[in-house]
Amino acid sequence: MIDATDWRPSASPETLRRRAALLADVRAFFAERGVVEVETPSLAAAGVTDVHLDGLGVNYDGPGAPPSGRLWLQTSPEYAMKRLLAAGMGAIYQVARAFRAGERGARHNPEFTLLEWYRPGLDHEDLMAEVAELAARIAGPRPVRRHAYAALFRTHLGLDPLTAAADEVRECVAAAVPGTTVAGLDRDDGLDLLFGARIAPVLGQDAFDFVTDFPASQAALARLSPRDPRVAERFELFIDGLEIANGFHELTNAAEQRRRFEADREHRVAAGQPVPLIDERLLAALEAGLPDCAGVALGLDRLFMVALGATRIDGVIAFPVERA
Amino acid sequence: MASFSTNQFKSGLKIMLDGDPYAIVDNEFVKPGKGQAFNRVKVRNLKTGKVIDRTFKSGDTVEAADVMETEMQYLYSDGEFWYFMDPETFEQHAANEAAVGDAAKWLKEQDVCNITLYNGEPLSVEAPPHVQLKVVQTDPGLRGDTSSGGSKPATLETGAVVQVPLFIEEGEVLKVDTRNGAYISRAKE
């Protein structure tokens, strides 16, 4: 549908000028710390196997095309940046466009800006401190608090997410999120819904709230904790109820990473979803040796929403998908 | 039967839930970066007006409600039903008291109304925003007072009672806003 006014940006020119100044400050933050800016492809031969991330494919049969004749718009620059780490780049960051199919709402646009950085020699604890410093610089200082994922569930919902059976999780969903059809909900889906509906909204009010020790089933590309293998060395930052950043003490074991990718693919087969190929170049890089490091992906649009007082992502980007 | 995916959800969309037609009032997309996406919606029951919360896994589909809005001409009422005619097909539809609701007191023969049809039956009737109705009863106003802010009740030909300026007399035709029941002006011929 053509609307006579939709040629205009959804964010005001004044807001976009302030956004540009904040972006310059982000770059200054990393320059001061000797973290090098890199650029990696938006279009690559492999996508992600992640169960809950759907990539957007682009037909390409020009020179250099992969055998599939298809390239994938990257859902994050993670794999390419890890290849740079394995090649010895040292500390790096990127301000990257990321693309995710089907994600649109007040806090989502299918094309958005990720700030991703990696710190060889640091673990997730050190990196959390650096994430808090950046957040304070861009959005103003707030007290930093930490919460274990399981402790939040026990406090807000009286549920132990590490030990509860799938049925208990579904019962909790039925009671805490009325109007949900729980039949097709698996254990992690239920935990995601409870977290998103009942816990995230209360986090980050007048604080930077870090959530740590995610369940091992949600480890993604993080190491499992040596203290307690039921949890992963993964953290997230919440501000004003918004999920701002997701970080890992990175898994460097290629065999373990391949097992997780295969498990993702099996989950996708069972769910009747498309099954992307595994990124063999990433696994080859891990086999060659990824330095011990921590990395984090931060939704820059959302951090700017906090800094600029916007309640919708449309308030900080020029042209959301409906006007693109 | 037509259906909608959660990707098509937006305010105003008409869907079937538990055998009743609903309109989406609000649609919130919720997704952790690494987790399952959900659509948390507020929906209004089109029969009862009640608003409830529902949560769907994103990508799920729901049946579309066979609900459409159309303009029809009001013909007459026999006390139990109000009869309307589709101006294109000349087909007549009978709306019961629950469907007509508050619109009843504004309906004058031949006025064109917005009707919501569910499975072809009138579900709700909206009176035209502005109607012209004759005053059948009002007390005499004060002669010469044409500007002061005073008002008095006047009963209109459909039975509705509205507050009108003191200079309005019986037999005059008035323009009234049906959305708030306010007098707008004398009708111009």
XYZ file of C-alpha atoms in Angstrom:
513
model
C 0.000 0.000 0.000
C 1.361 3.420 -0.915
C 0.986 6.036 1.745
C 1.652 9.615 0.605
C 3.811 10.326 3.669
C 5.869 7.135 3.888
C 8.799 8.570 1.931
C 9.673 10.398 5.154
C 12.038 8.883 7.753
C 10.364 7.478 10.876
C 13.048 9.105 13.062
C 13.402 12.880 13.000
C 16.472 14.444 11.344
C 17.439 15.780 14.798
C 17.348 12.243 16.271
C 19.376 10.883 13.357
C 22.018 13.596 13.958
C 22.208 12.584 17.620
C 22.448 8.938 16.565
C 25.422 9.803 14.330
C 27.161 11.513 17.280
C 26.565 8.449 19.492
C 27.959 6.160 16.789
C 31.105 8.322 16.600
C 31.397 7.945 20.385
C 31.124 4.149 20.105
C 34.027 4.170 17.644
C 36.044 6.464 19.932
C 35.428 4.028 22.842
C 37.086 1.196 20.926
C 39.856 3.366 19.443
C 40.845 4.380 23.008
C 41.120 0.703 23.939
C 43.089 -0.379 20.890
C 40.275 -2.562 19.543
C 40.473 -2.627 15.736
C 37.444 -2.004 13.528
C 36.883 -4.700 10.895
C 34.428 -5.278 8.065
C 33.197 -8.721 7.036
C 30.730 -9.782 4.316
C 26.981 -9.274 4.694
C 26.533 -11.958 2.033
C 28.139 -15.352 2.662
C 27.864 -18.918 1.372
C 26.704 -20.297 4.726
C 23.957 -19.097 7.022
C 23.316 -20.236 10.598
C 21.827 -23.504 11.851
C 20.465 -21.744 14.968
C 17.007 -23.125 15.698
C 15.438 -19.707 16.255
C 17.248 -17.598 13.651
C 16.017 -17.588 10.075
C 18.270 -16.151 7.432
C 17.343 -14.386 4.214
C 18.766 -15.952 1.059
C 19.824 -14.098 -2.064
C 20.186 -15.711 -5.480
C 23.665 -15.155 -6.874
C 24.964 -17.000 -9.919
C 27.640 -14.491 -10.968
C 31.391 -15.132 -10.969
C 32.576 -16.758 -7.733
C 29.118 -18.045 -6.839
C 28.918 -21.066 -4.519
C 27.529 -24.311 -6.033
C 24.127 -23.622 -4.456
C 23.795 -20.376 -6.415
C 22.666 -18.826 -3.176
C 24.210 -16.466 -0.633
C 22.917 -15.708 2.857
C 22.504 -12.274 4.399
C 24.260 -12.717 7.735
C 22.203 -12.891 10.929
C 25.319 -11.634 12.741
C 29.000 -11.175 11.789
C 30.048 -13.761 14.406
C 31.428 -16.533 12.187
C 33.485 -14.262 9.952
C 34.879 -12.380 12.956
C 35.910 -15.655 14.622
C 37.803 -16.550 11.439
C 39.672 -13.243 11.804
C 40.432 -14.077 15.455
C 41.778 -17.494 14.444
C 43.928 -15.723 11.844
C 45.498 -13.621 14.611
C 43.716 -10.244 14.317
C 43.653 -9.694 18.096
C 40.904 -7.560 19.675
C 38.348 -6.539 17.022
C 34.940 -4.889 16.725
C 32.433 -4.332 13.957
C 29.381 -2.176 13.405
C 27.480 -4.544 11.129
C 24.118 -4.730 9.450
C 22.400 -7.968 10.443
C 19.364 -9.535 8.759
C 16.760 -11.859 10.290
C 13.643 -13.154 8.571
C 10.287 -12.664 10.277
C 11.478 -10.328 13.025
C 9.408 -7.161 13.177
C 7.796 -5.379 16.097
C 8.269 -2.418 18.414
C 11.814 -3.628 19.228
C 12.638 -5.493 15.996
C 13.305 -4.670 12.363
C 14.409 -7.451 9.964
C 17.476 -5.345 9.076
C 19.260 -3.799 12.054
C 22.647 -2.716 13.377
C 24.725 -5.015 15.575
C 27.827 -3.922 17.421
C 29.909 -7.039 17.894
C 33.302 -7.297 19.567
C 35.817 -9.897 20.680
C 38.491 -9.749 23.347
C 41.242 -12.420 23.232
C 42.529 -13.207 26.724
C 39.388 -11.942 28.479
C 36.570 -14.055 29.871
C 32.860 -13.241 30.133
C 33.382 -11.595 33.555
C 35.906 -9.084 32.167
C 33.763 -8.489 29.111
C 30.645 -7.739 31.184
C 32.589 -4.944 32.861
C 33.527 -3.502 29.463
C 29.930 -3.767 28.190
C 28.777 -1.824 31.273
C 31.396 0.881 30.585
C 30.199 1.278 26.996
C 26.536 1.331 28.044
C 27.294 4.013 30.654
C 29.148 6.120 28.092
C 26.315 5.943 25.531
C 23.172 5.827 27.711
C 24.432 7.490 30.919
C 25.636 5.786 34.105
C 23.425 3.447 36.108
C 24.160 0.965 38.894
C 25.234 -2.464 37.610
C 23.434 -5.530 39.003
C 23.843 -9.231 38.319
C 21.323 -12.040 38.449
C 21.691 -15.735 37.726
C 19.056 -16.931 35.223
C 17.791 -19.594 37.649
C 17.568 -17.149 40.568
C 15.326 -14.833 38.508
C 12.935 -17.717 37.754
C 12.840 -18.759 41.393
C 12.167 -15.186 42.573
C 9.576 -14.159 39.999
C 7.895 -17.456 39.159
C 8.802 -19.981 41.859
C 10.201 -22.285 39.175
C 13.649 -23.876 38.980
C 14.511 -23.684 35.266
C 17.469 -26.064 35.632
C 15.531 -28.964 37.143
C 11.847 -28.441 36.200
C 10.342 -31.052 33.865
C 8.731 -29.895 30.597
C 5.247 -30.378 32.102
C 6.094 -28.163 35.073
C 7.309 -25.458 32.686
C 4.061 -25.702 30.717
C 1.993 -25.464 33.925
C 3.941 -22.373 34.898
C 3.273 -20.841 31.459
C -0.462 -21.574 31.738
C -0.592 -19.825 35.129
C 1.790 -16.931 34.439
C 0.940 -16.125 30.801
C -2.826 -16.708 30.491
C -4.200 -17.266 27.016
C -1.228 -19.344 25.827
C -1.846 -22.603 24.004
C 0.848 -24.703 25.684
C 0.336 -27.919 23.719
C 3.110 -27.379 21.159
C 5.487 -25.707 23.600
C 8.749 -27.512 24.354
C 10.750 -26.898 27.519
C 13.026 -24.155 26.199
C 10.164 -22.458 24.307
C 8.294 -22.272 27.617
C 11.315 -20.808 29.414
C 11.743 -18.242 26.596
C 8.108 -17.167 26.910
C 8.238 -16.929 30.707
C 11.458 -14.943 30.517
C 10.178 -12.597 27.798
C 6.728 -12.058 29.290
C 7.364 -12.022 33.027
C 11.043 -11.391 33.758
C 12.595 -9.205 31.030
C 10.008 -6.396 31.440
C 11.098 -5.774 35.056
C 14.839 -5.836 34.321
C 17.002 -2.777 33.715
C 14.713 -0.264 35.411
C 17.164 2.431 36.594
C 19.974 -0.138 36.370
C 22.123 -2.162 34.015
C 20.934 -5.692 34.754
C 23.188 -8.543 33.649
C 21.681 -12.029 33.511
C 24.268 -14.823 33.793
C 24.456 -18.617 33.941
C 21.961 -19.458 31.186
C 20.867 -23.119 31.061
C 23.209 -25.391 29.117
C 20.384 -26.069 26.630
C 20.666 -22.371 25.674
C 24.468 -22.254 25.562
C 24.578 -21.466 21.806
C 28.299 -20.722 21.196
C 29.301 -20.372 24.865
C 31.377 -22.689 27.033
C 29.719 -24.631 29.798
C 30.661 -23.510 33.282
C 33.486 -25.521 34.896
C 31.729 -24.945 38.281
C 28.321 -26.250 37.168
C 27.913 -27.908 33.757
C 24.139 -27.318 33.912
C 24.816 -23.679 33.027
C 26.746 -21.863 30.306
C 29.220 -18.987 30.485
C 26.781 -16.744 28.668
C 25.411 -13.369 29.752
C 22.843 -10.845 28.601
C 22.387 -7.164 29.408
C 18.927 -5.663 29.970
C 18.125 -1.948 30.135
C 14.573 -0.588 30.470
C 13.209 -4.098 29.852
C 15.087 -4.309 26.530
C 17.459 -7.168 25.711
C 20.536 -5.143 24.742
C 23.494 -7.540 24.478
C 24.335 -11.237 24.462
C 27.872 -12.383 25.282
C 29.826 -15.596 25.598
C 33.025 -16.945 26.966
C 33.527 -18.420 23.521
C 33.514 -22.107 22.817
C 36.832 -22.905 21.083
C 36.400 -26.676 20.778
C 35.653 -27.479 17.123
C 34.292 -30.983 17.832
C 31.873 -29.693 20.482
C 30.800 -26.867 18.155
C 30.103 -29.382 15.362
C 27.963 -31.462 17.772
C 25.892 -28.371 18.649
C 25.417 -27.474 14.965
C 24.321 -31.061 14.216
C 21.889 -30.948 17.170
C 20.431 -27.688 15.758
C 19.995 -29.355 12.379
C 18.233 -32.362 13.916
C 15.907 -30.015 15.808
C 15.156 -28.218 12.528
C 14.473 -31.477 10.679
C 12.075 -32.556 13.447
C 10.292 -29.185 13.330
C 9.983 -29.270 9.535
C 12.096 -26.105 9.204
C 14.668 -25.460 6.458
C 18.003 -27.048 7.356
C 20.965 -24.791 6.481
C 24.441 -26.143 5.778
C 27.053 -25.968 8.514
C 29.651 -23.234 8.039
C 32.688 -25.449 7.409
C 35.002 -22.438 7.158
C 34.133 -21.505 10.749
C 34.784 -25.065 11.954
C 38.082 -25.149 10.039
C 39.080 -21.908 11.786
C 38.171 -23.387 15.189
C 40.266 -26.446 14.363
C 43.185 -24.212 13.390
C 42.790 -22.596 16.799
C 40.551 -19.846 18.114
C 42.332 -17.935 20.886
C 40.702 -18.078 24.303
C 38.359 -15.099 24.146
C 35.064 -13.521 25.112
C 32.722 -11.910 22.618
C 29.477 -9.995 22.670
C 26.803 -8.845 20.215
C 25.021 -5.649 21.193
C 21.867 -4.334 19.526
C 23.040 -0.827 18.767
C 19.596 0.428 17.708
C 18.226 -0.621 21.096
C 21.050 1.006 23.061
C 20.323 4.166 21.060
C 16.621 3.800 21.930
C 17.595 3.950 25.607
C 20.011 6.854 25.049
C 17.535 8.860 22.969
C 14.372 7.992 24.919
C 12.619 6.169 22.059
C 10.025 3.485 22.853
C 10.041 1.967 19.353
C 12.985 1.032 17.139
C 11.310 3.128 14.432
C 12.208 6.158 16.534
C 15.965 5.680 15.989
C 16.242 4.327 12.412
C 15.526 6.209 9.219
C 13.448 3.733 7.263
C 11.932 0.632 8.957
C 10.935 -2.227 6.667
C 7.482 -0.836 5.817
C 9.118 2.334 4.409
C 12.332 0.802 3.099
C -11.334 -21.734 5.166
C -8.941 -18.801 4.925
C -6.343 -18.442 7.651
C -3.767 -15.920 8.789
C -0.177 -16.475 9.935
C 1.031 -14.466 12.933
C 3.190 -12.559 10.426
C -0.028 -11.019 9.077
C -1.320 -9.960 12.500
C -2.189 -6.289 12.845
C -4.814 -4.193 14.582
C -8.272 -4.733 13.123
C -7.615 -8.219 11.708
C -10.628 -10.514 12.286
C -9.864 -14.035 13.508
C -11.731 -17.022 14.988
C -10.855 -18.156 18.526
C -12.776 -20.836 20.418
C -15.645 -20.548 17.925
C -16.147 -16.790 18.279
C -15.112 -13.940 15.974
C -12.480 -11.577 17.398
C -10.722 -8.433 16.213
C -7.051 -7.899 17.032
C -6.673 -4.774 19.166
C -2.940 -4.912 19.818
C -0.148 -7.184 18.555
C 3.232 -7.389 20.296
C 6.136 -9.362 18.803
C 8.321 -10.828 21.581
C 11.538 -12.698 20.821
C 14.711 -13.252 22.789
C 17.710 -12.891 20.463
C 18.508 -16.596 20.680
C 15.028 -17.874 21.515
C 11.561 -18.725 20.302
C 9.430 -15.851 18.932
C 5.883 -15.223 20.168
C 3.045 -12.882 19.263
C 1.250 -11.611 22.342
C -2.057 -10.108 21.263
C -5.057 -8.406 22.785
C -8.248 -9.432 21.003
C -11.822 -8.130 21.287
C -14.722 -10.551 21.109
C -16.961 -9.080 18.399
C -20.086 -10.551 20.028
C -19.505 -9.477 23.616
C -16.950 -6.675 23.297
C -14.769 -8.334 25.938
C -10.991 -7.927 25.464
C -8.696 -10.853 26.342
C -4.977 -11.705 26.013
C -3.717 -14.528 23.814
C -0.185 -15.696 23.040
C 0.808 -17.539 19.865
C 4.096 -19.064 18.774
C 5.208 -16.919 15.832
C 4.506 -18.704 12.569
C 1.326 -20.359 13.894
C -1.811 -19.847 11.861
C -5.343 -19.029 12.967
C -8.605 -19.280 11.083
C -9.892 -16.045 9.577
C -13.303 -14.872 10.796
C -15.862 -14.418 8.027
C -16.476 -10.851 9.112
C -16.973 -7.955 6.748
C -18.078 -4.394 7.048
C -20.555 -3.079 4.536
C -22.898 -0.148 4.053
C -26.637 -0.825 4.070
C -29.762 1.230 3.997
C -32.069 1.107 7.027
C -35.638 0.166 5.995
C -37.836 -0.241 9.096
C -38.210 -1.998 12.437
C -41.018 -4.296 13.544
C -40.029 -3.895 17.190
C -38.113 -7.163 17.315
C -35.816 -6.791 14.301
C -34.345 -3.896 12.385
C -34.309 -4.466 8.628
C -31.518 -3.292 6.330
C -30.999 -3.546 2.566
C -27.798 -4.056 0.639
C -27.984 -1.216 -1.951
C -26.252 -3.329 -4.608
C -27.956 -6.694 -4.301
C -31.225 -5.405 -2.736
C -30.834 -8.315 -0.318
C -32.462 -7.678 3.061
C -30.866 -8.454 6.437
C -32.572 -8.498 9.845
C -30.534 -7.283 12.822
C -31.608 -8.157 16.353
C -31.552 -5.854 19.375
C -28.092 -7.001 20.488
C -26.619 -6.142 17.080
C -28.332 -2.764 16.799
C -27.615 -1.719 20.384
C -27.375 2.038 20.943
C -27.642 2.763 17.225
C -31.417 2.116 17.445
C -32.221 5.573 18.780
C -30.620 7.295 15.768
C -31.990 5.160 12.937
C -34.301 6.853 10.442
C -35.675 5.104 7.383
C -33.350 5.276 4.363
C -30.262 6.336 6.330
C -27.123 4.443 5.280
C -25.367 2.584 8.119
C -22.130 0.674 8.556
C -23.016 -2.965 9.282
C -20.604 -5.673 10.412
C -21.656 -9.045 8.991
C -20.480 -12.309 10.551
C -21.215 -15.392 8.425
C -23.607 -13.136 6.511
C -25.608 -12.100 9.631
C -25.513 -8.597 11.133
C -23.236 -8.628 14.181
C -23.229 -4.914 14.870
C -24.776 -1.757 13.452
C -23.181 1.658 13.491
C -25.407 4.677 12.987
C -24.201 7.249 10.430
C -21.885 9.723 12.225
C -24.219 12.617 11.463
C -28.013 12.343 11.195
C -30.765 14.854 10.469
C -33.798 14.400 12.689
C -36.949 16.385 13.371
C -37.770 17.750 16.858
C -41.116 16.290 18.017
C -41.132 17.762 21.502
C -39.342 20.590 23.281
C -40.397 23.340 25.660
C -40.723 26.818 24.126
C -37.506 28.811 24.293
C -37.119 32.423 25.395
C -37.976 34.820 22.561
C -35.063 36.867 21.336
C -32.459 34.683 23.047
C -30.492 33.346 20.087
C -26.966 33.402 21.414
C -26.705 32.666 25.119
C -25.209 29.360 26.212
C -28.331 27.873 27.777
C -29.729 24.532 26.630
C -32.822 22.372 27.040
C -33.780 18.793 26.203
C -35.495 18.014 22.893
C -37.060 14.706 21.849
C -36.367 13.744 18.239
C -38.522 11.724 15.857
C -36.567 8.527 16.569
C -37.046 8.880 20.330
C -33.535 10.125 21.101
C -33.306 13.039 23.549
C -30.543 15.593 22.974
C -29.582 18.896 24.569
C -30.314 21.777 22.172
C -29.981 25.588 22.321
C -32.979 27.481 23.793
C -34.033 28.931 20.408
C -34.839 25.522 18.853
C -38.551 24.910 18.287
C -40.730 21.874 17.644
C -40.852 20.851 13.983
C -37.314 22.002 13.209
C -34.833 19.534 11.655
C -31.474 19.259 13.458
C -28.072 17.850 12.594
C -26.781 15.611 15.410
C -23.493 13.758 16.008
C -24.449 10.167 16.883
C -21.040 9.346 18.357
C -21.509 11.647 21.358
C -25.198 12.582 21.008
C -24.349 16.271 20.585
C -26.378 18.873 18.714
C -24.371 20.299 15.787
C -26.673 22.778 14.037
C -30.002 23.310 12.376
C -30.168 21.292 9.170
C -29.759 23.441 6.096
C -32.316 22.846 3.412
